mmCIF file of C-alpha atoms and ligand atoms in Angstrom:
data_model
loop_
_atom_site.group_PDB
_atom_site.id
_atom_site.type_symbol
_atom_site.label_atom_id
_atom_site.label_comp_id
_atom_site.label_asym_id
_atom_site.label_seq_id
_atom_site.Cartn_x
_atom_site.Cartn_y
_atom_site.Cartn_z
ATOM 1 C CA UNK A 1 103.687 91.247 98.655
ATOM 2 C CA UNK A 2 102.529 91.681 102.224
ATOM 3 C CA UNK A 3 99.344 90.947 102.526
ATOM 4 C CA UNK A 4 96.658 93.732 103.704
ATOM 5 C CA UNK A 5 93.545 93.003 105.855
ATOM 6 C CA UNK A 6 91.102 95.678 106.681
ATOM 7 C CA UNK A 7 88.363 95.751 108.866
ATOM 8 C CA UNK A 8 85.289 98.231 108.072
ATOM 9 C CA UNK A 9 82.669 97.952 110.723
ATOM 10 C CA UNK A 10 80.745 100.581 108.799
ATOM 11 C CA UNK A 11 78.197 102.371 111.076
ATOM 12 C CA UNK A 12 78.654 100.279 114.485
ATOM 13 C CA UNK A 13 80.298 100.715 117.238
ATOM 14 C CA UNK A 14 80.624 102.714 120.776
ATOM 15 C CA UNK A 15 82.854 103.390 123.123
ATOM 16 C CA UNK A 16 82.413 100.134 124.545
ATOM 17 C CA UNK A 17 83.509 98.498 120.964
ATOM 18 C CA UNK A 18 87.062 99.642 121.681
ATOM 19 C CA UNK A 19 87.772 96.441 123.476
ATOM 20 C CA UNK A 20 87.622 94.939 120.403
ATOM 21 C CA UNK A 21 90.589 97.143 119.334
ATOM 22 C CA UNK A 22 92.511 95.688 122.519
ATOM 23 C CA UNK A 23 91.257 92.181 121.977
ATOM 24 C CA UNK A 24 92.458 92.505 118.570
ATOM 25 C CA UNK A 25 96.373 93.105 120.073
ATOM 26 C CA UNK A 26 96.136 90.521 121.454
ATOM 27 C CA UNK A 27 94.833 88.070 119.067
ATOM 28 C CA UNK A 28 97.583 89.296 116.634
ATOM 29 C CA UNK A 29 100.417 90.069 118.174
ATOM 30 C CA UNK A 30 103.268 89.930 115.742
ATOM 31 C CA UNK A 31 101.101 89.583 112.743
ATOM 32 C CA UNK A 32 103.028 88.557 109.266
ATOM 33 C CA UNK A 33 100.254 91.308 107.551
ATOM 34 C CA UNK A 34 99.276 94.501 107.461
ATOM 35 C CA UNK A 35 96.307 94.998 109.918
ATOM 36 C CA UNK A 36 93.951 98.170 109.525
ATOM 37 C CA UNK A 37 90.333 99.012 111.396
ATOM 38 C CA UNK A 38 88.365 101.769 110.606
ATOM 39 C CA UNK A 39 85.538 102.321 112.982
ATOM 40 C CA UNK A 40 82.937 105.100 112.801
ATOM 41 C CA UNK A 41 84.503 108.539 112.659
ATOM 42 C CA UNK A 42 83.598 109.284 116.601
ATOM 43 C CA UNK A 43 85.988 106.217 117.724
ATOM 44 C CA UNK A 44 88.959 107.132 115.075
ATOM 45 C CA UNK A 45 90.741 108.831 117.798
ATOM 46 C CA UNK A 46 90.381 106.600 120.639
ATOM 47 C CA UNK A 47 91.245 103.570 118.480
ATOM 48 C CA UNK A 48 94.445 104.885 117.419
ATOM 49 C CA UNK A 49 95.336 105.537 121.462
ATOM 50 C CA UNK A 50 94.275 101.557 122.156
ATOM 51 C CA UNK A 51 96.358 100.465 118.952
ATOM 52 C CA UNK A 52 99.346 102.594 119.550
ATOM 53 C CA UNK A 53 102.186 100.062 119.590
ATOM 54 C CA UNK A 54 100.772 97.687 117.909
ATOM 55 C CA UNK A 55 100.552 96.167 114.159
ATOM 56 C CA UNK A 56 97.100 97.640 113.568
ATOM 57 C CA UNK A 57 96.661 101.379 112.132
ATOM 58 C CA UNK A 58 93.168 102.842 112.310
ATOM 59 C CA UNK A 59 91.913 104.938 109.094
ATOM 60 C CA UNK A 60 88.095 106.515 108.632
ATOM 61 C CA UNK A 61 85.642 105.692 106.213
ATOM 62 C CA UNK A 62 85.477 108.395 104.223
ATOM 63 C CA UNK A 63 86.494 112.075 103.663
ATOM 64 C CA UNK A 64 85.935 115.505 101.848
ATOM 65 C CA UNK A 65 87.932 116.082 98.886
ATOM 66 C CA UNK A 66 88.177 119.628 99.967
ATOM 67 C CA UNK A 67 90.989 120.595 102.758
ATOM 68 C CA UNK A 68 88.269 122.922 104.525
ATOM 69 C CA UNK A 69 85.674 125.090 103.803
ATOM 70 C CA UNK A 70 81.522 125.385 104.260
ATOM 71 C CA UNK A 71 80.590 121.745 103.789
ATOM 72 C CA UNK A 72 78.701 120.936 106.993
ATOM 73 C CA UNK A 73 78.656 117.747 108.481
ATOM 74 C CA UNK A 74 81.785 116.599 106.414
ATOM 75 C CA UNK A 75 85.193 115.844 107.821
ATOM 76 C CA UNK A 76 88.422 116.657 105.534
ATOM 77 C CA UNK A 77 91.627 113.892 105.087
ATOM 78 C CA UNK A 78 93.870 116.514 106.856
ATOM 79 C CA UNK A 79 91.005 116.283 110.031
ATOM 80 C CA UNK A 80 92.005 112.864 109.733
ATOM 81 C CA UNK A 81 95.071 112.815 109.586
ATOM 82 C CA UNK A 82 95.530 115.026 112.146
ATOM 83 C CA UNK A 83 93.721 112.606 114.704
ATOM 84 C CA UNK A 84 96.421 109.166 114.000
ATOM 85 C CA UNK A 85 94.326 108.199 111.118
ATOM 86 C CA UNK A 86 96.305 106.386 108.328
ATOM 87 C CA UNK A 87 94.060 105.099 105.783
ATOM 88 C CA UNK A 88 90.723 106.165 104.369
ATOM 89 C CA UNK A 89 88.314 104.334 102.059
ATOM 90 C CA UNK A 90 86.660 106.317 99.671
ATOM 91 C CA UNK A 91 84.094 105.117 97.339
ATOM 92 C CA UNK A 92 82.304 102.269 98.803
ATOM 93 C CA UNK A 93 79.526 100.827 97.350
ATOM 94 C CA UNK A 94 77.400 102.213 100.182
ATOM 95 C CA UNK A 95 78.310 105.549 99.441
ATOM 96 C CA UNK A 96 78.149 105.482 95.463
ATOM 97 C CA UNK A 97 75.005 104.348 96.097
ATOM 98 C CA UNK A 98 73.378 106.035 99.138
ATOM 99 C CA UNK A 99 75.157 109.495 97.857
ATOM 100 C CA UNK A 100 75.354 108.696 94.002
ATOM 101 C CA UNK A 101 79.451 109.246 94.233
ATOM 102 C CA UNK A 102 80.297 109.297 90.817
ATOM 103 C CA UNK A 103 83.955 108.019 90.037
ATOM 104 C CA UNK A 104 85.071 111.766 89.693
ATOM 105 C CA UNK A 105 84.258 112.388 93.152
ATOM 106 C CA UNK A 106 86.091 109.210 94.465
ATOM 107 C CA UNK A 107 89.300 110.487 92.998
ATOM 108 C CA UNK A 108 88.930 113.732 94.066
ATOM 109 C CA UNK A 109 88.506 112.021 97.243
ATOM 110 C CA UNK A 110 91.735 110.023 97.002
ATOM 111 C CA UNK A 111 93.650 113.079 95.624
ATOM 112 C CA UNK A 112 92.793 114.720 99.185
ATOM 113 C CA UNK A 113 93.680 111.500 101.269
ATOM 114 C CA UNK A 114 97.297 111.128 99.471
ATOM 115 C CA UNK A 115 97.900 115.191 99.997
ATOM 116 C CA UNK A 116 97.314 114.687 104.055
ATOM 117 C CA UNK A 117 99.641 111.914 103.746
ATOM 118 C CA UNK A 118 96.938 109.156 104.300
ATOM 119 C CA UNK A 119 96.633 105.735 102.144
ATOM 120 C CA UNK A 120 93.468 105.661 100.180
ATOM 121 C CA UNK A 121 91.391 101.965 99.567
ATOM 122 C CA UNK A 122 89.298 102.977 96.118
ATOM 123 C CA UNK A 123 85.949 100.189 96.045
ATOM 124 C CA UNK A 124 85.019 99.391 92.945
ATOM 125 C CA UNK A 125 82.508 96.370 92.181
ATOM 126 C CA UNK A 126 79.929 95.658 90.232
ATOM 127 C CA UNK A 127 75.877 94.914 90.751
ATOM 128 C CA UNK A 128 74.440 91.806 90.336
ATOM 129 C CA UNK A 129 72.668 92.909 87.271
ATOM 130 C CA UNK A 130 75.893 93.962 85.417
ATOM 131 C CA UNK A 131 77.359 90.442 86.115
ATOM 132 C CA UNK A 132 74.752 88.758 84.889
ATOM 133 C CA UNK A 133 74.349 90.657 81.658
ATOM 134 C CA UNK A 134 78.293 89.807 81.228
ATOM 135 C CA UNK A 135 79.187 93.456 82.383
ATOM 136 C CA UNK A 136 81.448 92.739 85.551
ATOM 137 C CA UNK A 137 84.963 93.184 84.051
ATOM 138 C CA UNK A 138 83.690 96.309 82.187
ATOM 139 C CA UNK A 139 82.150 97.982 84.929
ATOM 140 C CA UNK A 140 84.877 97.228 86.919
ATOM 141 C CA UNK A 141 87.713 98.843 85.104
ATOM 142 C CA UNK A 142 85.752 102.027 83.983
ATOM 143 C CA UNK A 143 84.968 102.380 87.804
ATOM 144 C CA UNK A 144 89.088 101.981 88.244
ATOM 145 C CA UNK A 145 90.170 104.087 85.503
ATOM 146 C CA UNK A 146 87.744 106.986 86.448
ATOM 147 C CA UNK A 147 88.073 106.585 90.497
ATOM 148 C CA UNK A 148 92.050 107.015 90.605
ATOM 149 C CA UNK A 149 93.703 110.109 90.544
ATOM 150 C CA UNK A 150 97.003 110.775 88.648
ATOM 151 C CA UNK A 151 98.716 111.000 92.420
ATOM 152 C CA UNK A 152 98.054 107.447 92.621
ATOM 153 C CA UNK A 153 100.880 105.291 93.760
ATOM 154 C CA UNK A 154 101.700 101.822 95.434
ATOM 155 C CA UNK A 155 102.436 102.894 98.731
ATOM 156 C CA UNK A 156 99.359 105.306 98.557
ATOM 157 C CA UNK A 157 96.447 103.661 97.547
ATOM 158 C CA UNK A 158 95.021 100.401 97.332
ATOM 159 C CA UNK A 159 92.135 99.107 95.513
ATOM 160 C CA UNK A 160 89.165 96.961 96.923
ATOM 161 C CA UNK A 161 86.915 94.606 94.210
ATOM 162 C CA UNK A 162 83.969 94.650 96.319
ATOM 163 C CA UNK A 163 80.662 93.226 93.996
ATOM 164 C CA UNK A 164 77.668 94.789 95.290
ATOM 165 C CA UNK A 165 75.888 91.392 95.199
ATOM 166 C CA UNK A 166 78.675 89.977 97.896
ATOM 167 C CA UNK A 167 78.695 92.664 100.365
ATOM 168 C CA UNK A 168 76.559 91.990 103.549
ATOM 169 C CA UNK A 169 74.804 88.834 101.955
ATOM 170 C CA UNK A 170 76.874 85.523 102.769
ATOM 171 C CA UNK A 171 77.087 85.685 98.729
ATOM 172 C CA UNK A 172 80.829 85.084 97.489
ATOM 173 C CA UNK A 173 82.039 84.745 93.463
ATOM 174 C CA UNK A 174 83.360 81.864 92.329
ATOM 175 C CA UNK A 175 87.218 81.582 92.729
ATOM 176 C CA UNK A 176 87.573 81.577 89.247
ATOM 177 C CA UNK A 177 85.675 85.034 89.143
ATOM 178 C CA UNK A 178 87.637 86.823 92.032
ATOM 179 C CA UNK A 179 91.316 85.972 89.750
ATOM 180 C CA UNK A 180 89.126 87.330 86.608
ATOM 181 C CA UNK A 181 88.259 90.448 87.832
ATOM 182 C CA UNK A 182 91.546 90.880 90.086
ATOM 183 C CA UNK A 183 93.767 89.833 86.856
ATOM 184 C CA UNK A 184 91.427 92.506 85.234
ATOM 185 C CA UNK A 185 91.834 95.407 87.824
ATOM 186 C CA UNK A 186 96.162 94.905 87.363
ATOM 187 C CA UNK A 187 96.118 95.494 84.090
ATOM 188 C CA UNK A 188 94.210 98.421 84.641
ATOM 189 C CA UNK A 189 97.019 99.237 87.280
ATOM 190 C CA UNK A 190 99.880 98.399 85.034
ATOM 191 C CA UNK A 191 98.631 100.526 82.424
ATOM 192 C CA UNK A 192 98.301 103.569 84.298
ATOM 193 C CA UNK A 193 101.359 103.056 86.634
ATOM 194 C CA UNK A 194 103.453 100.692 84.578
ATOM 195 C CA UNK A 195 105.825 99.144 87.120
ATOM 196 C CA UNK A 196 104.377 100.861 90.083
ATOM 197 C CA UNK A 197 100.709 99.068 89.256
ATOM 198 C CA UNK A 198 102.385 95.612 89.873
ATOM 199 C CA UNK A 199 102.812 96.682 93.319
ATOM 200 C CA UNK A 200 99.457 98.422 94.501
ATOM 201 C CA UNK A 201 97.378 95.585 96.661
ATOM 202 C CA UNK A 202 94.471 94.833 95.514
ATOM 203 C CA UNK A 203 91.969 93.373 98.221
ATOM 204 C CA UNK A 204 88.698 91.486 97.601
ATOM 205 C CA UNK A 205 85.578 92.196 99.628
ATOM 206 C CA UNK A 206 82.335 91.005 99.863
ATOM 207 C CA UNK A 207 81.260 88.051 102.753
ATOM 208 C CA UNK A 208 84.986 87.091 103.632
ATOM 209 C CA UNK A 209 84.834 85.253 106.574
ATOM 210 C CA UNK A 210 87.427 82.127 108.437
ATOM 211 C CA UNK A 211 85.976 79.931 106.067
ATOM 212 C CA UNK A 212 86.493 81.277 103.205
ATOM 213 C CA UNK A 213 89.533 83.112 103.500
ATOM 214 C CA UNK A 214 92.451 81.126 102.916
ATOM 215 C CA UNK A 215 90.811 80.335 99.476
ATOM 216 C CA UNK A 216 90.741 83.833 98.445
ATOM 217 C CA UNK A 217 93.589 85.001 99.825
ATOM 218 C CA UNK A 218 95.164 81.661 97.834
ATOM 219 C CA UNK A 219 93.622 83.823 94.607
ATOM 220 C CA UNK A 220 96.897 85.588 91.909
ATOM 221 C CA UNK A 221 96.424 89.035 92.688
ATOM 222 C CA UNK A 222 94.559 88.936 95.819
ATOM 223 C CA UNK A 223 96.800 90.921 98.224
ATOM 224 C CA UNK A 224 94.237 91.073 100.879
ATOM 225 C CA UNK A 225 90.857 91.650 102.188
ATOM 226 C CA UNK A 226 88.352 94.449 103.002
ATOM 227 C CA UNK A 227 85.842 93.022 105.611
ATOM 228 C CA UNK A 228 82.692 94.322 106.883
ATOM 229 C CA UNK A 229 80.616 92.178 109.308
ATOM 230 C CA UNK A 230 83.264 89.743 110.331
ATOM 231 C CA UNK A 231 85.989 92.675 111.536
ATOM 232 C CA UNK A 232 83.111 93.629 114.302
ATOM 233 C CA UNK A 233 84.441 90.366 116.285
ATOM 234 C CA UNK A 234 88.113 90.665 116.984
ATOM 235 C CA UNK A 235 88.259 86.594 117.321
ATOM 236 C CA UNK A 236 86.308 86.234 114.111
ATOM 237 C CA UNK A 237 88.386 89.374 112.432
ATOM 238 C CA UNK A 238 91.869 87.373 113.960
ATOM 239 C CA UNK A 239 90.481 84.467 112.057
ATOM 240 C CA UNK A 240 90.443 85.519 108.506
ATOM 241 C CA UNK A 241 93.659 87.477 109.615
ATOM 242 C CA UNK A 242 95.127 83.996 110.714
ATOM 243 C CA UNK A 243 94.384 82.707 107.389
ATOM 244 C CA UNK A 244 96.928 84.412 105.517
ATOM 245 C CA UNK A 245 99.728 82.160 105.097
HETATM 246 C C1 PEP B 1 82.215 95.811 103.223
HETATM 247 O O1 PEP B 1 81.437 96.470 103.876
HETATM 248 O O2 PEP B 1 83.119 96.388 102.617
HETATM 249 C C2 PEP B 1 82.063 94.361 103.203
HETATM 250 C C3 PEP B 1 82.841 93.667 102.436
HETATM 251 O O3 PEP B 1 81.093 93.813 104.017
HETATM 252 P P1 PEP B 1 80.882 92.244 104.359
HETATM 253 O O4 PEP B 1 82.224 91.656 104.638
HETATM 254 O O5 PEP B 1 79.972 92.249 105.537
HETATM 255 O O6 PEP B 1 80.261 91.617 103.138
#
């Protein structure tokens, strides 16, 4: 399976970060993966322009499960779409937590992304607390199972195991955890898509960085990565994207 790496510099980023974008042509030229950024909504458009050409789409971090109507402040998948994005993640940890998304929501969210045509990456992931009391691989696929809509396919959607505990803290599972909880999330996948689930990618995030990522990409069922502070960098972001073999 090709491998997916995607970049989510969350909340950072202005014009002046679009070099980045360029930088990042450059870096990867003919890459042998899939290569995806998503900036802050107010550089979506412009990113696409710089990446036009090139091996690496732009998508948003989040949308409206509604196609339009009075929800101020939000942005809609066909919005989106209509500005070059191609992908969309929808239930990060940041946002289950910051806006209490319940799993419902997420695949209502998803639902909207795969009607404007875009490719959604669910997060699921557990806390630190639910690992340690045992939880993870519980948590995990109730999060799945209730965060993908019936739409769902392979070419539409892939899935991100992001553990809370990882993101943003230089904290990574074991290897031995990452195939656990990835061997965990394709059964889940295989169950509701049969043949189709043994296609979807499923990334891992949470602290990936040039060190560490030819391990985890080295992980059964890793197809990729979703990256947060090490996609700001295109050198360090070519990196990790260099590790996959
Ligand atoms: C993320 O934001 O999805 C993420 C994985 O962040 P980081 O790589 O910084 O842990």
């Amino acid at each position: 399976m090709r491998k997916l790496i995607a970049g989510n510099w969350k909340m950072n980023g202005l014009a002046s970060s679009l070099a980045e974008i360029e930088a990042l042509r450059g870096l990867t030229g003919e890459a042998t993966c899939d290569i995806v950024v998503f900036p802050p909504l107010t550089l979506v458009e412009k990113a696409v322009e710089r990446a036009l050409g090139s091996a690496i789409s732009v998508g948003a971090q989040d949308c409206h499960a509604e196609f339009a109507g009075a929800y101020t402040g939000d942005i809609s998948a066909a919005m989106l779409a209509e500005i070059g994005a191609r992908f969309v993640i929808v239930g990060h940890s940041e946002r289950r937590s910051s806006y209490l998304e319940a799993d419902c929501a997420v695949a209502a969210k998803a639902a909207a992304a795969h009607r404007a045509g875009l490719t959604s990456i669910i997060c699921v992931g557990e806390t630190r607390q639910q690992r340690d009391e045992g939880k993870a691989i519980e948590v995990v696929r109730a999060q799945l199972e209730g965060s993908i809509p019936d739409c769902t396919t392979s070419t539409n959607t892939a899935i991100a195991y992001e553990p809370v505990w990882a993101i943003g803290t230089g904290l990574v599972p074991s290897i031995a955890e990452i195939e656990e909880v990835h061997a965990a999330i394709r059964h889940v996948l295989e169950e509701r898509l049969k043949r189709d689930g043994t296609l979807v990618r499923i990334l891992y995030g949470g602290s990936v960085k040039a060190a560490n990522a030819a391990a985890i990409f080295g992980v059964p069922n890793v197809d990729g990565a979703l990256v947060g502070g090490a996609s700001l960098k295109a050198s360090e972001f070519s990196d990790i994207i260099s590790a996959v073999a």
